[in-house]
């Protein structure tokens, strides 16, 4: 099959929040994005993750911070489950609204990594997915220096890929064919 041919030349990473779909492709890694997590969260078999995220976001968070903590917790809980399936890493997307906010991207990435570590997942198994904007590249530079690994996305040019490589981003994910 084409998938088998690809496995000979590259690493297979599935972009999904559906655990059964991930199991079917036996990838070495997985990545999620908000739309895929929210799509999967509509299924009854994932209700327990939503309920857990709601319960945990209520503990210790101010009302203003609860929404962000709820979303982050839900994404991390999906990531934790994906890491039970894949032997490699999971990429968790930083908030797209922070694509032009270096400080905000760094703070959100630290929050995500802290949540993963709270669930017993070492940071080496997590990639924070950042947009390859100038601000995102600067955030990746800082994050990589403190051991938070980054998957740079929304790459449409060689210039963007080179900028990500220059700051030692762990992974560059170009949009091939666009």
PDB file of C-alpha atoms in Angstrom:
ATOM      1  CA  UNK A   1       0.000   0.000   0.000  1.00  0.00           C
ATOM      2  CA  UNK A   2       1.012   3.636  -0.234  1.00  0.00           C
ATOM      3  CA  UNK A   3       1.182   3.800   3.551  1.00  0.00           C
ATOM      4  CA  UNK A   4       3.632   0.888   3.631  1.00  0.00           C
ATOM      5  CA  UNK A   5       5.753   2.597   0.989  1.00  0.00           C
ATOM      6  CA  UNK A   6       5.779   5.811   3.011  1.00  0.00           C
ATOM      7  CA  UNK A   7       6.846   3.915   6.144  1.00  0.00           C
ATOM      8  CA  UNK A   8      10.035   2.851   4.325  1.00  0.00           C
ATOM      9  CA  UNK A   9      11.049   6.464   3.694  1.00  0.00           C
ATOM     10  CA  UNK A  10       9.597   8.556   6.481  1.00  0.00           C
ATOM     11  CA  UNK A  11       8.068   8.650   9.923  1.00  0.00           C
ATOM     12  CA  UNK A  12       4.296   8.313  10.037  1.00  0.00           C
ATOM     13  CA  UNK A  13       2.502  10.774  12.304  1.00  0.00           C
ATOM     14  CA  UNK A  14      -1.291  10.792  12.411  1.00  0.00           C
ATOM     15  CA  UNK A  15      -3.171  14.068  12.838  1.00  0.00           C
ATOM     16  CA  UNK A  16      -6.290  13.013  14.717  1.00  0.00           C
ATOM     17  CA  UNK A  17      -8.116  13.101  18.006  1.00  0.00           C
ATOM     18  CA  UNK A  18      -9.825   9.776  17.259  1.00  0.00           C
ATOM     19  CA  UNK A  19      -7.951   7.051  19.120  1.00  0.00           C
ATOM     20  CA  UNK A  20      -9.316   4.239  16.953  1.00  0.00           C
ATOM     21  CA  UNK A  21      -8.104   5.979  13.796  1.00  0.00           C
ATOM     22  CA  UNK A  22      -4.663   6.413  15.344  1.00  0.00           C
ATOM     23  CA  UNK A  23      -4.539   2.719  16.305  1.00  0.00           C
ATOM     24  CA  UNK A  24      -5.522   1.718  12.767  1.00  0.00           C
ATOM     25  CA  UNK A  25      -2.498   3.422  11.209  1.00  0.00           C
ATOM     26  CA  UNK A  26       0.055   2.405  13.881  1.00  0.00           C
ATOM     27  CA  UNK A  27       2.003   5.644  13.547  1.00  0.00           C
ATOM     28  CA  UNK A  28       5.138   6.461  15.484  1.00  0.00           C
ATOM     29  CA  UNK A  29       3.667   9.779  16.617  1.00  0.00           C
ATOM     30  CA  UNK A  30       0.502  11.824  16.673  1.00  0.00           C
ATOM     31  CA  UNK A  31      -0.510  15.428  16.416  1.00  0.00           C
ATOM     32  CA  UNK A  32      -3.713  17.178  17.313  1.00  0.00           C
ATOM     33  CA  UNK A  33      -5.268  20.477  16.533  1.00  0.00           C
ATOM     34  CA  UNK A  34      -8.260  22.155  18.167  1.00  0.00           C
ATOM     35  CA  UNK A  35     -10.743  21.292  15.422  1.00  0.00           C
ATOM     36  CA  UNK A  36      -9.829  17.589  15.536  1.00  0.00           C
ATOM     37  CA  UNK A  37      -9.996  17.420  19.328  1.00  0.00           C
ATOM     38  CA  UNK A  38     -13.356  19.174  19.380  1.00  0.00           C
ATOM     39  CA  UNK A  39     -14.635  16.880  16.626  1.00  0.00           C
ATOM     40  CA  UNK A  40     -13.546  13.778  18.571  1.00  0.00           C
ATOM     41  CA  UNK A  41     -14.926  15.230  21.819  1.00  0.00           C
ATOM     42  CA  UNK A  42     -18.424  15.060  20.309  1.00  0.00           C
ATOM     43  CA  UNK A  43     -18.266  11.260  20.496  1.00  0.00           C
ATOM     44  CA  UNK A  44     -19.734   9.620  23.580  1.00  0.00           C
ATOM     45  CA  UNK A  45     -16.670   7.435  24.146  1.00  0.00           C
ATOM     46  CA  UNK A  46     -14.637  10.546  24.946  1.00  0.00           C
ATOM     47  CA  UNK A  47     -17.155  12.037  27.375  1.00  0.00           C
ATOM     48  CA  UNK A  48     -15.038  10.955  30.349  1.00  0.00           C
ATOM     49  CA  UNK A  49     -12.180  13.165  29.122  1.00  0.00           C
ATOM     50  CA  UNK A  50     -14.468  16.183  28.892  1.00  0.00           C
ATOM     51  CA  UNK A  51     -15.866  15.547  32.362  1.00  0.00           C
ATOM     52  CA  UNK A  52     -12.370  15.168  33.783  1.00  0.00           C
ATOM     53  CA  UNK A  53     -11.184  18.365  32.082  1.00  0.00           C
ATOM     54  CA  UNK A  54     -14.185  20.281  33.462  1.00  0.00           C
ATOM     55  CA  UNK A  55     -13.607  18.969  36.988  1.00  0.00           C
ATOM     56  CA  UNK A  56      -9.897  19.686  36.931  1.00  0.00           C
ATOM     57  CA  UNK A  57     -10.268  23.169  35.453  1.00  0.00           C
ATOM     58  CA  UNK A  58     -12.477  24.151  38.398  1.00  0.00           C
ATOM     59  CA  UNK A  59      -9.787  23.345  40.948  1.00  0.00           C
ATOM     60  CA  UNK A  60      -7.614  26.280  41.881  1.00  0.00           C
ATOM     61  CA  UNK A  61      -8.359  28.418  38.837  1.00  0.00           C
ATOM     62  CA  UNK A  62      -9.910  31.841  38.941  1.00  0.00           C
ATOM     63  CA  UNK A  63     -13.132  32.204  36.934  1.00  0.00           C
ATOM     64  CA  UNK A  64     -11.204  34.234  34.319  1.00  0.00           C
ATOM     65  CA  UNK A  65      -8.648  31.455  33.818  1.00  0.00           C
ATOM     66  CA  UNK A  66     -11.048  28.499  33.844  1.00  0.00           C
ATOM     67  CA  UNK A  67     -11.891  28.543  30.141  1.00  0.00           C
ATOM     68  CA  UNK A  68      -8.257  28.501  29.063  1.00  0.00           C
ATOM     69  CA  UNK A  69      -7.412  25.852  31.649  1.00  0.00           C
ATOM     70  CA  UNK A  70     -10.378  23.747  30.518  1.00  0.00           C
ATOM     71  CA  UNK A  71      -9.254  23.863  26.889  1.00  0.00           C
ATOM     72  CA  UNK A  72      -5.609  23.178  27.748  1.00  0.00           C
ATOM     73  CA  UNK A  73      -6.566  20.313  30.052  1.00  0.00           C
ATOM     74  CA  UNK A  74      -8.787  18.759  27.405  1.00  0.00           C
ATOM     75  CA  UNK A  75      -6.023  18.938  24.770  1.00  0.00           C
ATOM     76  CA  UNK A  76      -3.507  17.460  27.203  1.00  0.00           C
ATOM     77  CA  UNK A  77      -5.859  14.650  28.234  1.00  0.00           C
ATOM     78  CA  UNK A  78      -6.272  13.748  24.551  1.00  0.00           C
ATOM     79  CA  UNK A  79      -2.490  13.902  24.185  1.00  0.00           C
ATOM     80  CA  UNK A  80      -1.977  11.644  27.208  1.00  0.00           C
ATOM     81  CA  UNK A  81      -4.317   9.058  25.678  1.00  0.00           C
ATOM     82  CA  UNK A  82      -2.569   9.297  22.306  1.00  0.00           C
ATOM     83  CA  UNK A  83       0.771   8.703  24.017  1.00  0.00           C
ATOM     84  CA  UNK A  84      -0.596   5.393  25.292  1.00  0.00           C
ATOM     85  CA  UNK A  85      -0.980   4.378  21.635  1.00  0.00           C
ATOM     86  CA  UNK A  86       2.083   5.813  19.899  1.00  0.00           C
ATOM     87  CA  UNK A  87       5.676   5.041  20.853  1.00  0.00           C
ATOM     88  CA  UNK A  88       6.953   8.495  19.906  1.00  0.00           C
ATOM     89  CA  UNK A  89       5.785  12.014  20.537  1.00  0.00           C
ATOM     90  CA  UNK A  90       2.539  13.881  20.443  1.00  0.00           C
ATOM     91  CA  UNK A  91       2.293  17.448  19.167  1.00  0.00           C
ATOM     92  CA  UNK A  92      -0.151  19.714  20.969  1.00  0.00           C
ATOM     93  CA  UNK A  93      -1.052  22.957  19.275  1.00  0.00           C
ATOM     94  CA  UNK A  94      -0.553  26.262  21.004  1.00  0.00           C
ATOM     95  CA  UNK A  95      -3.490  28.665  20.792  1.00  0.00           C
ATOM     96  CA  UNK A  96      -3.666  30.056  17.234  1.00  0.00           C
ATOM     97  CA  UNK A  97      -4.714  33.441  18.597  1.00  0.00           C
ATOM     98  CA  UNK A  98      -1.204  33.689  20.061  1.00  0.00           C
ATOM     99  CA  UNK A  99       0.546  33.257  16.694  1.00  0.00           C
ATOM    100  CA  UNK A 100       1.726  36.884  16.780  1.00  0.00           C
ATOM    101  CA  UNK A 101       2.381  37.013  20.541  1.00  0.00           C
ATOM    102  CA  UNK A 102       5.792  35.682  21.556  1.00  0.00           C
ATOM    103  CA  UNK A 103       5.264  36.091  25.292  1.00  0.00           C
ATOM    104  CA  UNK A 104       1.759  34.597  25.182  1.00  0.00           C
ATOM    105  CA  UNK A 105       2.967  31.622  23.123  1.00  0.00           C
ATOM    106  CA  UNK A 106       5.739  30.928  25.608  1.00  0.00           C
ATOM    107  CA  UNK A 107       3.380  31.161  28.593  1.00  0.00           C
ATOM    108  CA  UNK A 108       0.843  28.837  26.958  1.00  0.00           C
ATOM    109  CA  UNK A 109       3.540  26.325  26.000  1.00  0.00           C
ATOM    110  CA  UNK A 110       4.843  26.279  29.572  1.00  0.00           C
ATOM    111  CA  UNK A 111       1.263  25.739  30.802  1.00  0.00           C
ATOM    112  CA  UNK A 112       0.771  22.804  28.418  1.00  0.00           C
ATOM    113  CA  UNK A 113       4.068  21.173  29.398  1.00  0.00           C
ATOM    114  CA  UNK A 114       3.246  21.652  33.091  1.00  0.00           C
ATOM    115  CA  UNK A 115      -0.067  19.876  32.575  1.00  0.00           C
ATOM    116  CA  UNK A 116       1.602  16.994  30.734  1.00  0.00           C
ATOM    117  CA  UNK A 117       4.157  16.659  33.525  1.00  0.00           C
ATOM    118  CA  UNK A 118       1.351  16.665  36.101  1.00  0.00           C
ATOM    119  CA  UNK A 119      -0.045  13.607  34.296  1.00  0.00           C
ATOM    120  CA  UNK A 120       3.344  11.905  34.387  1.00  0.00           C
ATOM    121  CA  UNK A 121       4.338  12.583  30.783  1.00  0.00           C
ATOM    122  CA  UNK A 122       7.948  13.720  30.353  1.00  0.00           C
ATOM    123  CA  UNK A 123       8.453  16.778  28.171  1.00  0.00           C
ATOM    124  CA  UNK A 124      10.632  14.729  25.823  1.00  0.00           C
ATOM    125  CA  UNK A 125       7.458  13.022  24.544  1.00  0.00           C
ATOM    126  CA  UNK A 126       5.651  16.288  23.781  1.00  0.00           C
ATOM    127  CA  UNK A 127       6.067  18.813  21.005  1.00  0.00           C
ATOM    128  CA  UNK A 128       4.405  22.206  21.230  1.00  0.00           C
ATOM    129  CA  UNK A 129       3.015  23.098  17.828  1.00  0.00           C
ATOM    130  CA  UNK A 130       3.640  26.761  17.005  1.00  0.00           C
ATOM    131  CA  UNK A 131       2.919  28.822  13.920  1.00  0.00           C
ATOM    132  CA  UNK A 132       6.087  29.754  12.045  1.00  0.00           C
ATOM    133  CA  UNK A 133       5.391  33.475  12.257  1.00  0.00           C
ATOM    134  CA  UNK A 134       8.315  35.689  13.309  1.00  0.00           C
ATOM    135  CA  UNK A 135       6.834  35.762  16.825  1.00  0.00           C
ATOM    136  CA  UNK A 136       6.344  31.982  16.841  1.00  0.00           C
ATOM    137  CA  UNK A 137       9.944  31.447  15.754  1.00  0.00           C
ATOM    138  CA  UNK A 138      11.154  33.693  18.591  1.00  0.00           C
ATOM    139  CA  UNK A 139       8.978  31.729  21.029  1.00  0.00           C
ATOM    140  CA  UNK A 140      10.439  28.453  19.735  1.00  0.00           C
ATOM    141  CA  UNK A 141      13.953  29.777  20.250  1.00  0.00           C
ATOM    142  CA  UNK A 142      13.239  30.503  23.926  1.00  0.00           C
ATOM    143  CA  UNK A 143      11.293  27.283  24.492  1.00  0.00           C
ATOM    144  CA  UNK A 144      13.936  25.046  22.918  1.00  0.00           C
ATOM    145  CA  UNK A 145      16.579  26.640  25.184  1.00  0.00           C
ATOM    146  CA  UNK A 146      14.603  25.548  28.275  1.00  0.00           C
ATOM    147  CA  UNK A 147      13.931  22.023  27.010  1.00  0.00           C
ATOM    148  CA  UNK A 148      10.427  22.494  25.624  1.00  0.00           C
ATOM    149  CA  UNK A 149      10.481  21.047  22.132  1.00  0.00           C
ATOM    150  CA  UNK A 150       8.624  22.658  19.255  1.00  0.00           C
ATOM    151  CA  UNK A 151       6.894  21.506  16.082  1.00  0.00           C
ATOM    152  CA  UNK A 152       6.743  24.473  13.736  1.00  0.00           C
ATOM    153  CA  UNK A 153       3.726  24.553  11.461  1.00  0.00           C
ATOM    154  CA  UNK A 154       2.068  26.825   8.901  1.00  0.00           C
ATOM    155  CA  UNK A 155       5.267  26.767   6.880  1.00  0.00           C
ATOM    156  CA  UNK A 156       4.753  27.808   3.303  1.00  0.00           C
ATOM    157  CA  UNK A 157       8.270  28.849   2.303  1.00  0.00           C
ATOM    158  CA  UNK A 158      11.911  27.870   2.554  1.00  0.00           C
ATOM    159  CA  UNK A 159      12.573  31.133   4.415  1.00  0.00           C
ATOM    160  CA  UNK A 160      10.206  30.085   7.210  1.00  0.00           C
ATOM    161  CA  UNK A 161      11.735  26.604   7.393  1.00  0.00           C
ATOM    162  CA  UNK A 162      15.253  28.060   7.542  1.00  0.00           C
ATOM    163  CA  UNK A 163      14.249  30.458  10.328  1.00  0.00           C
ATOM    164  CA  UNK A 164      12.883  27.518  12.341  1.00  0.00           C
ATOM    165  CA  UNK A 165      16.059  25.522  11.750  1.00  0.00           C
ATOM    166  CA  UNK A 166      18.215  28.465  12.844  1.00  0.00           C
ATOM    167  CA  UNK A 167      16.537  28.514  16.271  1.00  0.00           C
ATOM    168  CA  UNK A 168      16.915  24.722  16.602  1.00  0.00           C
ATOM    169  CA  UNK A 169      13.214  23.901  16.461  1.00  0.00           C
ATOM    170  CA  UNK A 170      12.870  20.162  16.963  1.00  0.00           C
ATOM    171  CA  UNK A 171      10.509  19.612  14.043  1.00  0.00           C
ATOM    172  CA  UNK A 172       9.561  21.606  10.966  1.00  0.00           C
ATOM    173  CA  UNK A 173       6.220  20.661   9.375  1.00  0.00           C
ATOM    174  CA  UNK A 174       5.954  22.242   5.951  1.00  0.00           C
ATOM    175  CA  UNK A 175       2.681  22.296   4.074  1.00  0.00           C
ATOM    176  CA  UNK A 176       3.757  20.302   1.055  1.00  0.00           C
ATOM    177  CA  UNK A 177       1.934  21.115  -2.161  1.00  0.00           C
ATOM    178  CA  UNK A 178       0.426  24.381  -1.015  1.00  0.00           C
TER     179      UNK A 178
END
